[in-house]
Coordinates of N, CA, C and O and ligand atoms in Angstrom, one line a residue:
V10 N 59.0 11.3 -32.8 CA 60.1 10.8 -33.7 C 61.0 11.9 -34.0 O 60.6 13.0 -34.5
V11 N 62.3 11.7 -33.8 CA 63.3 12.8 -34.1 C 64.2 12.3 -35.4 O 64.8 13.2 -35.9
A12 N 64.1 11.1 -35.7 CA 64.9 10.7 -36.9 C 64.2 9.4 -37.5 O 63.8 8.6 -36.6
V13 N 64.3 9.1 -38.7 CA 63.7 7.9 -39.3 C 64.7 7.3 -40.3 O 65.3 8.0 -41.0
G14 N 64.9 5.9 -40.1 CA 65.8 5.3 -41.0 C 65.2 5.2 -42.4 O 64.0 5.3 -42.6
S15 N 66.2 4.9 -43.4 CA 65.8 5.0 -44.8 C 64.8 4.0 -45.2 O 64.0 4.1 -46.2
D16 N 64.7 2.8 -44.5 CA 63.8 1.7 -44.8 C 62.3 2.0 -44.5 O 61.4 1.3 -45.0
M17 N 62.1 3.0 -43.8 CA 60.7 3.3 -43.2 C 59.8 3.8 -44.2 O 58.6 3.8 -44.0
G18 N 60.3 4.3 -45.3 CA 59.4 4.9 -46.3 C 58.6 6.0 -45.6 O 59.2 6.8 -44.9
D19 N 57.4 6.1 -46.0 CA 56.4 7.1 -45.4 C 55.6 6.5 -44.3 O 54.6 7.1 -43.8
K20 N 56.1 5.4 -43.6 CA 55.2 4.9 -42.5 C 55.3 5.8 -41.3 O 54.4 5.9 -40.6
L21 N 56.5 6.4 -41.1 CA 56.7 7.4 -39.9 C 57.4 8.5 -40.4 O 58.3 8.4 -41.4
A22 N 57.2 9.6 -39.8 CA 58.0 10.8 -40.2 C 58.4 11.6 -38.9 O 57.8 11.4 -37.8
V23 N 59.5 12.3 -39.1 CA 59.9 13.2 -38.0 C 58.8 14.1 -37.5 O 58.1 14.6 -38.3
G24 N 58.6 14.1 -36.1 CA 57.5 14.9 -35.7 C 56.3 14.1 -35.2 O 55.5 14.5 -34.5
D25 N 56.2 12.8 -35.8 CA 55.0 11.9 -35.3 C 55.1 11.6 -33.9 O 56.2 11.5 -33.2
R26 N 54.0 11.5 -33.2 CA 53.8 11.0 -31.9 C 53.5 9.5 -32.1 O 52.7 9.2 -32.9
V27 N 54.3 8.6 -31.5 CA 54.2 7.3 -31.6 C 54.1 6.5 -30.2 O 54.5 7.0 -29.2
C28 N 53.5 5.2 -30.3 CA 53.7 4.4 -29.1 C 54.1 3.1 -29.7 O 53.8 2.8 -30.9
G29 N 54.7 2.2 -28.9 CA 55.2 0.9 -29.5 C 56.0 0.1 -28.5 O 56.0 0.4 -27.2
A30 N 56.6 -0.9 -28.9 CA 57.2 -1.8 -28.0 C 58.8 -1.8 -28.2 O 59.2 -1.8 -29.4
A31 N 59.5 -1.8 -27.1 CA 61.0 -1.9 -27.2 C 61.4 -2.7 -26.0 O 60.9 -2.4 -24.9
L32 N 62.4 -3.6 -26.1 CA 62.9 -4.2 -25.0 C 63.5 -3.2 -24.0 O 64.1 -2.3 -24.4
G33 N 63.3 -3.4 -22.6 CA 63.9 -2.4 -21.7 C 65.4 -2.4 -21.8 O 65.9 -1.3 -21.9
M34 N 66.0 -3.5 -21.9 CA 67.4 -3.5 -22.1 C 67.9 -4.9 -22.6 O 67.2 -5.9 -22.5
N35 N 69.1 -4.9 -23.2 CA 69.5 -6.1 -23.8 C 71.0 -6.0 -23.8 O 71.6 -5.3 -24.5
K36 N 71.7 -6.7 -22.8 CA 73.1 -6.5 -22.6 C 74.0 -7.0 -23.7 O 75.1 -6.6 -23.9
Y37 N 73.3 -7.9 -24.6 CA 74.0 -8.3 -25.8 C 74.0 -7.3 -27.0 O 74.7 -7.6 -28.0
N38 N 73.0 -6.5 -26.9 CA 72.9 -5.5 -28.0 C 72.7 -4.1 -27.4 O 71.6 -3.7 -27.0
K39 N 73.9 -3.4 -27.3 CA 73.8 -2.1 -26.6 C 73.0 -1.0 -27.2 O 72.5 -0.1 -26.7
E40 N 72.6 -1.3 -28.5 CA 71.8 -0.3 -29.1 C 70.3 -0.5 -28.8 O 69.4 0.4 -29.0
A41 N 70.0 -1.7 -28.2 CA 68.5 -2.0 -27.9 C 68.3 -1.5 -26.4 O 69.0 -2.0 -25.6
G42 N 67.3 -0.8 -26.1 CA 66.9 -0.4 -24.8 C 65.9 0.7 -24.7 O 65.8 1.4 -25.7
A43 N 65.2 0.8 -23.6 CA 64.1 1.7 -23.5 C 64.3 2.7 -22.5 O 63.6 3.7 -22.4
F44 N 65.2 2.5 -21.5 CA 65.3 3.4 -20.4 C 66.3 4.5 -20.8 O 67.5 4.6 -20.4
A45 N 65.8 5.4 -21.6 CA 66.7 6.5 -22.1 C 65.8 7.7 -22.6 O 64.6 7.4 -22.8
T46 N 66.4 8.8 -22.8 CA 65.6 9.9 -23.3 C 65.2 9.7 -24.8 O 64.1 10.1 -25.2
H47 N 66.0 9.0 -25.5 CA 65.8 8.7 -26.9 C 66.0 7.1 -27.1 O 66.9 6.6 -26.5
V48 N 65.1 6.5 -27.9 CA 65.1 5.1 -28.1 C 65.3 4.7 -29.6 O 64.6 5.3 -30.4
L49 N 66.3 3.9 -29.8 CA 66.5 3.4 -31.2 C 65.8 2.1 -31.3 O 66.1 1.2 -30.6
T50 N 65.0 2.0 -32.3 CA 64.1 0.8 -32.3 C 63.6 0.5 -33.7 O 63.8 1.2 -34.7
E51 N 62.9 -0.7 -33.8 CA 62.4 -1.1 -35.1 C 61.1 -0.4 -35.4 O 60.2 -0.4 -34.6
G52 N 61.0 0.3 -36.5 CA 59.9 1.2 -36.8 C 58.6 0.4 -37.0 O 57.6 1.0 -36.7
D53 N 58.7 -0.9 -37.4 CA 57.4 -1.5 -37.6 C 56.8 -2.1 -36.4 O 55.8 -2.7 -36.5
V54 N 57.2 -1.8 -35.2 CA 56.5 -2.2 -34.0 C 56.1 -0.9 -33.3 O 55.7 -0.9 -32.1
F55 N 55.9 0.2 -34.1 CA 55.5 1.4 -33.5 C 54.2 1.8 -34.3 O 54.1 1.6 -35.5
L56 N 53.3 2.5 -33.6 CA 52.1 3.0 -34.2 C 52.1 4.5 -34.1 O 52.5 5.1 -33.1
R57 N 51.6 5.1 -35.2 CA 51.4 6.6 -35.1 C 50.1 6.9 -34.2 O 49.1 6.2 -34.5
L58 N 50.3 7.8 -33.2 CA 49.2 8.1 -32.3 C 48.2 9.0 -33.1 O 48.6 10.0 -33.5
P59 N 46.9 8.7 -33.1 CA 45.9 9.6 -33.7 C 45.8 10.8 -32.7 O 46.1 10.8 -31.5
D60 N 45.4 12.0 -33.3 CA 45.2 13.1 -32.5 C 44.3 13.0 -31.2 O 44.5 13.7 -30.3
S61 N 43.4 12.1 -31.5 CA 42.3 11.8 -30.4 C 43.0 11.1 -29.2 O 42.3 11.0 -28.2
M62 N 44.1 10.6 -29.3 CA 44.7 9.8 -28.3 C 45.9 10.6 -27.6 O 46.8 11.0 -28.3
S63 N 45.8 10.7 -26.3 CA 46.9 11.4 -25.5 C 48.2 10.5 -25.5 O 48.1 9.3 -25.7
T64 N 49.3 11.2 -25.2 CA 50.5 10.4 -25.0 C 50.4 9.3 -23.9 O 50.9 8.2 -24.0
V65 N 49.7 9.8 -22.9 CA 49.5 8.8 -21.6 C 48.7 7.6 -22.1 O 49.1 6.4 -21.8
Q66 N 47.6 7.9 -22.9 CA 46.8 6.8 -23.4 C 47.6 5.8 -24.3 O 47.6 4.6 -24.2
G67 N 48.5 6.5 -25.1 CA 49.3 5.7 -26.0 C 50.2 4.8 -25.2 O 50.5 3.7 -25.5
A68 N 50.8 5.3 -24.1 CA 51.8 4.6 -23.4 C 51.2 3.3 -22.7 O 51.8 2.4 -22.4
S69 N 49.8 3.4 -22.5 CA 49.2 2.3 -21.8 C 48.8 1.1 -22.8 O 48.5 0.1 -22.4
L70 N 49.0 1.4 -24.1 CA 48.5 0.4 -25.0 C 49.4 -0.6 -25.5 O 49.0 -1.9 -25.6
P71 N 50.7 -0.4 -25.7 CA 51.5 -1.5 -26.2 C 51.7 -2.7 -25.4 O 51.7 -3.9 -25.9
A72 N 51.8 -2.6 -24.1 CA 52.1 -3.9 -23.2 C 50.8 -4.8 -23.4 O 50.9 -5.9 -23.6
G73 N 49.6 -4.1 -23.3 CA 48.4 -4.9 -23.5 C 48.3 -5.6 -24.9 O 48.0 -6.6 -25.0
L74 N 48.6 -4.7 -25.9 CA 48.4 -5.2 -27.3 C 49.4 -6.3 -27.5 O 49.0 -7.3 -28.2
C75 N 50.6 -6.2 -27.1 CA 51.7 -7.2 -27.3 C 51.1 -8.6 -26.7 O 51.3 -9.6 -27.1
T76 N 50.8 -8.5 -25.4 CA 50.4 -9.5 -24.6 C 49.2 -10.3 -25.3 O 49.2 -11.5 -25.5
M77 N 48.2 -9.5 -25.7 CA 47.0 -10.1 -26.3 C 47.4 -10.7 -27.7 O 46.9 -11.8 -28.1
G78 N 48.3 -9.9 -28.4 CA 48.6 -10.5 -29.7 C 49.4 -11.9 -29.7 O 49.1 -12.8 -30.4
L79 N 50.3 -11.9 -28.6 CA 51.0 -13.2 -28.3 C 50.0 -14.3 -28.0 O 50.2 -15.4 -28.4
A80 N 49.0 -13.9 -27.1 CA 48.1 -14.9 -26.6 C 47.3 -15.5 -27.8 O 47.2 -16.7 -28.0
L81 N 46.9 -14.7 -28.7 CA 46.1 -15.1 -29.9 C 47.0 -16.0 -30.8 O 46.6 -17.1 -31.3
R82 N 48.3 -15.6 -31.0 CA 49.2 -16.3 -31.8 C 49.5 -17.7 -31.1 O 49.5 -18.8 -31.8
K83 N 49.8 -17.6 -29.8 CA 50.1 -19.0 -29.1 C 48.8 -19.9 -29.3 O 49.0 -21.2 -29.3
L84 N 47.6 -19.4 -29.2 CA 46.6 -20.2 -29.3 C 46.3 -20.7 -30.7 O 45.5 -21.7 -31.0
G85 N 47.1 -20.1 -31.7 CA 47.0 -20.6 -33.1 C 45.7 -20.1 -33.7 O 45.2 -20.8 -34.7
L86 N 45.1 -19.0 -33.3 CA 43.9 -18.5 -33.8 C 44.1 -18.0 -35.3 O 45.2 -17.4 -35.5
P87 N 43.0 -18.0 -36.1 CA 43.1 -17.5 -37.4 C 43.3 -15.9 -37.2 O 43.0 -15.4 -36.2
T88 N 43.8 -15.3 -38.2 CA 44.1 -13.9 -38.2 C 43.3 -13.2 -39.3 O 42.6 -13.8 -40.1
P89 N 43.1 -11.8 -39.3 CA 42.3 -11.2 -40.3 C 42.9 -11.5 -41.7 O 42.0 -11.6 -42.6
E90 N 44.2 -11.7 -41.7 CA 44.7 -12.0 -43.1 C 44.5 -13.4 -43.5 O 44.5 -13.8 -44.7
Q91 N 44.4 -14.3 -42.5 CA 44.0 -15.7 -42.9 C 42.8 -16.1 -42.0 O 43.0 -16.8 -41.0
P92 N 41.7 -15.7 -42.4 CA 40.4 -16.0 -41.5 C 40.1 -17.5 -41.5 O 40.4 -18.2 -42.4
A93 N 39.2 -17.8 -40.6 CA 38.7 -19.1 -40.5 C 37.6 -19.3 -41.6 O 37.1 -18.3 -42.0
D94 N 37.5 -20.5 -42.1 CA 36.5 -20.8 -43.1 C 35.1 -20.5 -42.7 O 34.2 -20.0 -43.4
K95 N 34.8 -20.8 -41.4 CA 33.5 -20.5 -40.9 C 33.6 -19.8 -39.5 O 34.7 -19.9 -38.9
P96 N 32.6 -19.0 -39.1 CA 32.8 -18.4 -37.8 C 32.8 -19.3 -36.6 O 32.2 -20.4 -36.7
F97 N 33.6 -19.0 -35.7 CA 33.6 -19.7 -34.4 C 33.8 -18.8 -33.2 O 34.2 -17.7 -33.4
K98 N 33.5 -19.3 -32.0 CA 33.4 -18.4 -30.8 C 34.6 -18.6 -29.9 O 35.1 -19.7 -29.8
V99 N 35.0 -17.5 -29.4 CA 36.1 -17.6 -28.5 C 35.7 -17.0 -27.1 O 35.2 -15.8 -27.1
L100 N 35.8 -17.7 -26.1 CA 35.4 -17.2 -24.7 C 36.5 -16.3 -24.1 O 37.7 -16.7 -24.0
V101 N 36.2 -15.0 -23.8 CA 37.1 -14.1 -23.1 C 36.7 -14.1 -21.7 O 35.7 -13.4 -21.4
Y102 N 37.4 -14.8 -20.8 CA 37.0 -14.8 -19.4 C 37.6 -13.6 -18.8 O 38.9 -13.4 -18.7
G103 N 36.7 -12.6 -18.4 CA 37.3 -11.4 -17.9 C 37.2 -10.3 -19.0 O 38.1 -9.6 -19.3
G104 N 36.0 -10.3 -19.7 CA 35.8 -9.3 -20.9 C 35.9 -7.9 -20.5 O 36.4 -7.1 -21.4
S105 N 35.6 -7.5 -19.3 CA 35.6 -6.1 -18.9 C 36.9 -5.6 -18.5 O 37.1 -4.5 -18.2
T106 N 38.0 -6.5 -18.4 CA 39.3 -6.0 -18.0 C 40.0 -5.2 -19.2 O 39.5 -5.3 -20.3
A107 N 41.1 -4.6 -18.8 CA 41.8 -3.9 -19.8 C 42.3 -4.9 -20.9 O 42.1 -4.6 -22.1
S108 N 42.7 -6.1 -20.6 CA 43.1 -7.1 -21.5 C 41.9 -7.5 -22.2 O 42.0 -7.8 -23.5
G109 N 40.8 -7.8 -21.5 CA 39.7 -8.4 -22.2 C 39.2 -7.4 -23.4 O 38.8 -7.8 -24.5
T110 N 39.1 -6.2 -23.0 CA 38.5 -5.2 -24.1 C 39.4 -5.2 -25.2 O 39.0 -5.0 -26.3
L111 N 40.7 -5.3 -25.0 CA 41.7 -5.2 -26.0 C 41.6 -6.4 -27.0 O 41.5 -6.4 -28.2
V112 N 41.6 -7.7 -26.4 CA 41.5 -8.9 -27.2 C 40.3 -9.0 -28.0 O 40.3 -9.5 -29.0
M113 N 39.2 -8.5 -27.3 CA 37.9 -8.5 -28.1 C 37.9 -7.7 -29.4 O 37.4 -8.1 -30.4
Q114 N 38.6 -6.6 -29.2 CA 38.8 -5.7 -30.5 C 39.7 -6.4 -31.5 O 39.4 -6.3 -32.7
L115 N 40.7 -7.1 -31.0 CA 41.6 -7.8 -31.9 C 40.7 -9.0 -32.6 O 40.9 -9.1 -33.8
L116 N 39.9 -9.6 -31.9 CA 39.1 -10.7 -32.5 C 38.2 -10.2 -33.5 O 38.0 -10.9 -34.5
R117 N 37.7 -9.1 -33.3 CA 36.7 -8.5 -34.2 C 37.4 -7.4 -35.1 O 36.6 -6.5 -35.6
L118 N 38.6 -7.7 -35.4 CA 39.4 -6.5 -36.0 C 38.8 -5.7 -37.1 O 38.9 -4.5 -37.0
S119 N 38.0 -6.3 -38.0 CA 37.6 -5.5 -39.1 C 36.2 -4.9 -38.9 O 35.6 -4.4 -39.8
V120 N 35.6 -5.1 -37.8 CA 34.3 -4.5 -37.5 C 34.4 -3.1 -37.2 O 34.9 -2.6 -36.2
H121 N 33.9 -2.3 -38.2 CA 34.2 -0.9 -38.1 C 33.5 -0.1 -37.0 O 33.9 1.1 -36.7
T122 N 32.5 -0.7 -36.3 CA 31.9 0.1 -35.3 C 32.6 0.1 -34.0 O 32.3 0.7 -33.0
L123 N 33.7 -0.7 -34.0 CA 34.5 -0.8 -32.7 C 35.4 0.4 -32.3 O 35.6 1.1 -33.3
K124 N 36.0 0.3 -31.2 CA 36.7 1.5 -30.8 C 38.2 1.6 -31.2 O 39.1 1.7 -30.3
F125 N 38.5 1.4 -32.4 CA 39.9 1.6 -32.8 C 40.1 2.9 -33.1 O 39.3 3.8 -33.3
P126 N 41.5 3.3 -33.0 CA 41.8 4.7 -33.4 C 41.3 5.1 -34.7 O 41.3 4.2 -35.5
S127 N 41.0 6.3 -34.8 CA 40.4 6.7 -36.1 C 41.3 6.6 -37.3 O 40.9 6.5 -38.5
S128 N 42.7 6.4 -37.1 CA 43.5 6.3 -38.2 C 43.4 4.9 -38.7 O 43.9 4.7 -39.9
L129 N 42.9 3.9 -38.0 CA 42.7 2.6 -38.7 C 41.5 2.4 -39.5 O 40.3 2.6 -38.9
R130 N 41.5 2.3 -40.7 CA 40.2 2.2 -41.5 C 39.9 0.8 -41.7 O 40.7 -0.1 -41.8
A131 N 38.6 0.4 -41.9 CA 38.1 -0.9 -42.1 C 38.9 -1.5 -43.3 O 39.2 -2.6 -43.4
T132 N 39.1 -0.6 -44.4 CA 39.6 -1.1 -45.6 C 41.2 -1.4 -45.4 O 41.8 -2.1 -46.2
D133 N 41.7 -1.2 -44.3 CA 43.2 -1.5 -44.0 C 43.3 -3.0 -43.7 O 44.2 -3.5 -43.8
V134 N 42.1 -3.6 -43.4 CA 42.1 -5.0 -42.9 C 41.3 -5.8 -44.0 O 40.2 -5.5 -44.4
P135 N 42.0 -6.8 -44.6 CA 41.4 -7.5 -45.7 C 40.1 -8.2 -45.5 O 39.3 -8.3 -46.2
D136 N 40.0 -8.8 -44.3 CA 38.7 -9.6 -44.0 C 38.7 -9.9 -42.6 O 39.6 -9.6 -41.7
R137 N 37.4 -10.3 -42.1 CA 37.3 -10.6 -40.8 C 38.1 -12.0 -40.4 O 38.1 -12.7 -41.3
S138 N 38.5 -12.1 -39.2 CA 39.1 -13.3 -38.8 C 38.0 -14.4 -38.5 O 38.3 -15.5 -38.3
N139 N 36.7 -14.0 -38.6 CA 35.6 -14.9 -38.3 C 35.5 -15.5 -36.9 O 35.1 -16.5 -36.7
L140 N 36.2 -14.7 -36.0 CA 36.1 -15.1 -34.5 C 35.2 -14.2 -33.7 O 35.2 -13.0 -33.8
I141 N 34.3 -14.9 -33.0 CA 33.2 -14.2 -32.3 C 33.5 -14.3 -30.9 O 33.3 -15.3 -30.3
P142 N 33.8 -13.1 -30.3 CA 34.1 -13.2 -28.8 C 32.8 -13.3 -28.0 O 31.8 -12.6 -28.4
I143 N 32.8 -14.2 -27.0 CA 31.7 -14.1 -26.0 C 32.4 -13.9 -24.7 O 33.7 -14.3 -24.5
A144 N 31.8 -13.3 -23.6 CA 32.5 -12.8 -22.5 C 32.0 -13.2 -21.2 O 30.8 -13.3 -21.1
T145 N 32.8 -13.1 -20.1 CA 32.3 -13.1 -18.8 C 32.7 -11.7 -18.2 O 33.7 -11.2 -18.4
C146 N 31.8 -11.2 -17.2 CA 32.0 -10.1 -16.4 C 30.9 -9.8 -15.6 O 29.9 -10.6 -15.6
S147 N 30.9 -8.8 -14.7 CA 29.8 -8.4 -13.9 C 28.7 -7.9 -14.7 O 29.0 -7.1 -15.7
P148 N 27.5 -8.0 -14.3 CA 26.4 -7.5 -15.0 C 26.5 -6.0 -15.4 O 26.1 -5.6 -16.4
R149 N 27.1 -5.2 -14.5 CA 27.3 -3.8 -14.7 C 28.1 -3.4 -15.9 O 28.0 -2.4 -16.5
N150 N 28.8 -4.5 -16.4 CA 29.6 -4.3 -17.5 C 29.1 -5.0 -18.7 O 29.9 -5.0 -19.8
F151 N 28.0 -5.5 -18.7 CA 27.4 -6.3 -20.0 C 27.4 -5.3 -21.2 O 27.8 -5.8 -22.2
D152 N 27.0 -4.1 -21.0 CA 26.9 -3.2 -22.2 C 28.3 -2.9 -22.7 O 28.6 -2.8 -23.8
L153 N 29.3 -2.7 -21.6 CA 30.6 -2.4 -22.1 C 31.2 -3.4 -22.9 O 31.8 -3.1 -23.9
V154 N 31.0 -4.7 -22.5 CA 31.7 -5.7 -23.3 C 31.1 -6.0 -24.7 O 31.7 -6.3 -25.6
T155 N 29.8 -5.7 -24.7 CA 29.2 -5.8 -26.1 C 29.6 -4.7 -26.9 O 29.8 -4.9 -28.1
D156 N 29.7 -3.4 -26.3 CA 30.3 -2.4 -27.1 C 31.7 -2.7 -27.6 O 32.1 -2.3 -28.7
Y157 N 32.5 -3.5 -26.9 CA 33.8 -3.8 -27.4 C 33.9 -5.2 -28.3 O 35.0 -5.6 -28.6
G158 N 32.7 -5.7 -28.5 CA 32.7 -6.8 -29.4 C 32.1 -8.1 -29.1 O 31.9 -9.0 -29.8
A159 N 31.8 -8.2 -27.7 CA 31.2 -9.5 -27.3 C 29.8 -9.7 -27.8 O 29.0 -8.8 -27.8
E160 N 29.5 -10.9 -28.3 CA 28.2 -11.2 -28.8 C 27.2 -11.4 -27.8 O 26.1 -11.1 -27.8
I161 N 27.7 -12.0 -26.6 CA 26.9 -12.1 -25.5 C 27.8 -12.2 -24.1 O 28.9 -12.6 -24.3
A162 N 27.3 -11.8 -23.1 CA 28.0 -11.7 -21.8 C 27.3 -12.6 -20.7 O 26.1 -12.7 -20.7
F163 N 28.2 -13.2 -19.9 CA 27.7 -14.0 -18.8 C 28.3 -13.5 -17.4 O 29.5 -13.1 -17.4
D164 N 27.5 -13.6 -16.5 CA 28.0 -13.2 -15.1 C 28.8 -14.3 -14.5 O 28.2 -15.4 -14.2
Y165 N 30.1 -14.1 -14.3 CA 30.9 -15.2 -13.8 C 30.6 -15.6 -12.4 O 31.1 -16.6 -11.8
R166 N 29.7 -14.8 -11.6 CA 29.4 -15.1 -10.2 C 28.3 -16.1 -10.1 O 28.1 -16.6 -9.1
T167 N 27.6 -16.3 -11.2 CA 26.4 -17.2 -11.1 C 26.8 -18.6 -11.1 O 27.7 -19.0 -11.8
P168 N 26.2 -19.5 -10.2 CA 26.6 -20.9 -10.2 C 26.5 -21.6 -11.5 O 27.2 -22.6 -11.8
T169 N 25.6 -21.2 -12.4 CA 25.3 -21.9 -13.6 C 26.1 -21.4 -14.7 O 25.9 -21.7 -16.0
C170 N 27.2 -20.5 -14.5 CA 27.8 -19.7 -15.5 C 28.4 -20.7 -16.7 O 28.1 -20.5 -17.9
A171 N 29.0 -21.7 -16.2 CA 29.7 -22.6 -17.2 C 28.6 -23.3 -18.1 O 28.8 -23.3 -19.3
E172 N 27.6 -23.8 -17.4 CA 26.5 -24.5 -18.2 C 25.8 -23.5 -19.2 O 25.5 -23.8 -20.3
D173 N 25.6 -22.2 -18.7 CA 25.0 -21.2 -19.5 C 25.9 -20.9 -20.8 O 25.3 -20.8 -21.8
I174 N 27.1 -20.8 -20.7 CA 28.0 -20.6 -21.7 C 27.9 -21.8 -22.7 O 27.7 -21.6 -23.9
V175 N 28.1 -23.0 -22.2 CA 28.0 -24.2 -23.1 C 26.6 -24.3 -23.9 O 26.6 -24.6 -25.0
S176 N 25.6 -23.9 -23.1 CA 24.2 -24.1 -23.7 C 24.0 -23.1 -24.9 O 23.3 -23.4 -25.8
V177 N 24.7 -22.0 -24.9 CA 24.4 -21.2 -26.1 C 25.6 -21.0 -27.0 O 25.6 -20.2 -27.9
S178 N 26.6 -21.8 -26.8 CA 27.8 -21.7 -27.6 C 28.4 -22.9 -28.2 O 29.5 -23.4 -27.9
S179 N 27.5 -23.5 -29.1 CA 27.9 -24.8 -29.7 C 29.2 -24.6 -30.5 O 29.9 -25.5 -30.8
L180 N 29.5 -23.4 -30.9 CA 30.6 -23.2 -31.8 C 31.9 -22.8 -31.1 O 32.8 -22.4 -31.6
L181 N 31.8 -22.9 -29.7 CA 32.9 -22.5 -28.9 C 34.2 -23.4 -29.1 O 34.1 -24.6 -29.1
S182 N 35.4 -22.7 -29.4 CA 36.4 -23.5 -29.8 C 37.7 -23.1 -29.0 O 38.5 -23.9 -28.8
H183 N 37.8 -21.8 -28.5 CA 38.9 -21.4 -27.7 C 38.4 -20.6 -26.5 O 37.4 -20.0 -26.6
A184 N 39.3 -20.4 -25.5 CA 39.0 -19.5 -24.4 C 40.3 -18.9 -23.9 O 41.3 -19.5 -24.1
Ligands
NAP19 N1 46.6 -4.5 -18.7 C1 47.7 -5.0 -19.4 O1 48.3 -4.4 -20.3 C2 48.2 -6.4 -19.0 C3 49.3 -6.9 -19.7 C4 49.8 -8.0 -19.5 C5 49.2 -8.9 -18.5 N2 48.1 -8.4 -17.9 C6 47.5 -9.3 -16.8 O2 46.2 -9.6 -17.1 C7 45.4 -9.7 -15.9 C8 44.3 -8.7 -16.0 O3 44.8 -7.4 -15.9 P1 44.0 -6.1 -16.5 O4 44.8 -4.9 -16.4 O5 43.5 -6.5 -17.9 O6 42.7 -6.1 -15.5 P2 41.8 -5.0 -15.0 O7 41.6 -4.0 -16.1 O8 42.4 -4.3 -13.7 O9 40.5 -5.8 -14.6 C9 39.7 -5.6 -13.5 C10 38.3 -6.4 -13.6 O10 38.7 -7.8 -13.5 C11 37.5 -8.5 -13.2 N3 37.8 -9.4 -12.1 C12 38.2 -9.1 -10.8 N4 38.4 -10.3 -10.2 C13 37.9 -11.3 -10.9 C14 37.6 -12.7 -10.7 N5 38.0 -13.3 -9.6 N6 37.2 -13.4 -11.8 C15 36.8 -12.8 -12.9 N7 37.0 -11.5 -13.2 C16 37.6 -10.7 -12.2 C17 36.5 -7.3 -12.6 O11 35.6 -7.2 -13.7 P3 34.0 -7.0 -13.4 O12 33.9 -5.6 -12.7 O13 33.3 -7.0 -14.7 O14 33.6 -8.0 -12.4 C18 37.5 -6.2 -12.6 O15 36.7 -4.9 -12.8 C19 46.4 -9.4 -14.7 O16 46.8 -10.8 -14.3 C20 47.5 -8.7 -15.4 O17 48.7 -8.9 -14.7 C21 47.6 -7.1 -18.0

């Protein structure tokens, strides 16, 4: 960050390393664009990178986060700020993918054991969204997906995969 607007308060400061989302270009708004040495953008769509995360790791995060956030919003799922009244399950088909591991962390947002940047504290999140991810992946990734929040994992190559999911997932509401 080389300059900060007056509205940002102490959210960001000059010298911070950040990652975030900016439109590549917008011919109707010449000030918006990302293909430049310096980018002018909305501060609240940027995250301060923790020391533990490299700039390259940070650069890989926003596209996935935005995609997964949009998917959750489009599905109309409860949020940590407005959690569901009771727990229900969400099937993440492809739990071991980059996208799957991200979305499971979003679903489990306030569970402190998960792999969020150290700068995000459990107390920053008011409540759980009450959404429990279950996942499909290859057996070699069963441990990985449970690490990222899946309650249970299913091998998508087995012929009985769909029945197996249904048999243990009476509360399944979204996929
Ligand atoms: N990454 C992003 O930021 C991002 C953003 C927007 C959209 N997308 C889209 O999301 C999709 C996934 O991308 P990704 O980057 O998240 O994937 P990825 O990390 O490259 O995922 C690879 C894994 O997908 C699983 N897989 C491969 N073929 C499969 C199949 N036929 N059925 C079920 N699982 C299969 C395998 O998991 P196992 O080894 O466990 O079998 C494989 O290791 C793509 O269509 C991509 O364009 C990604």
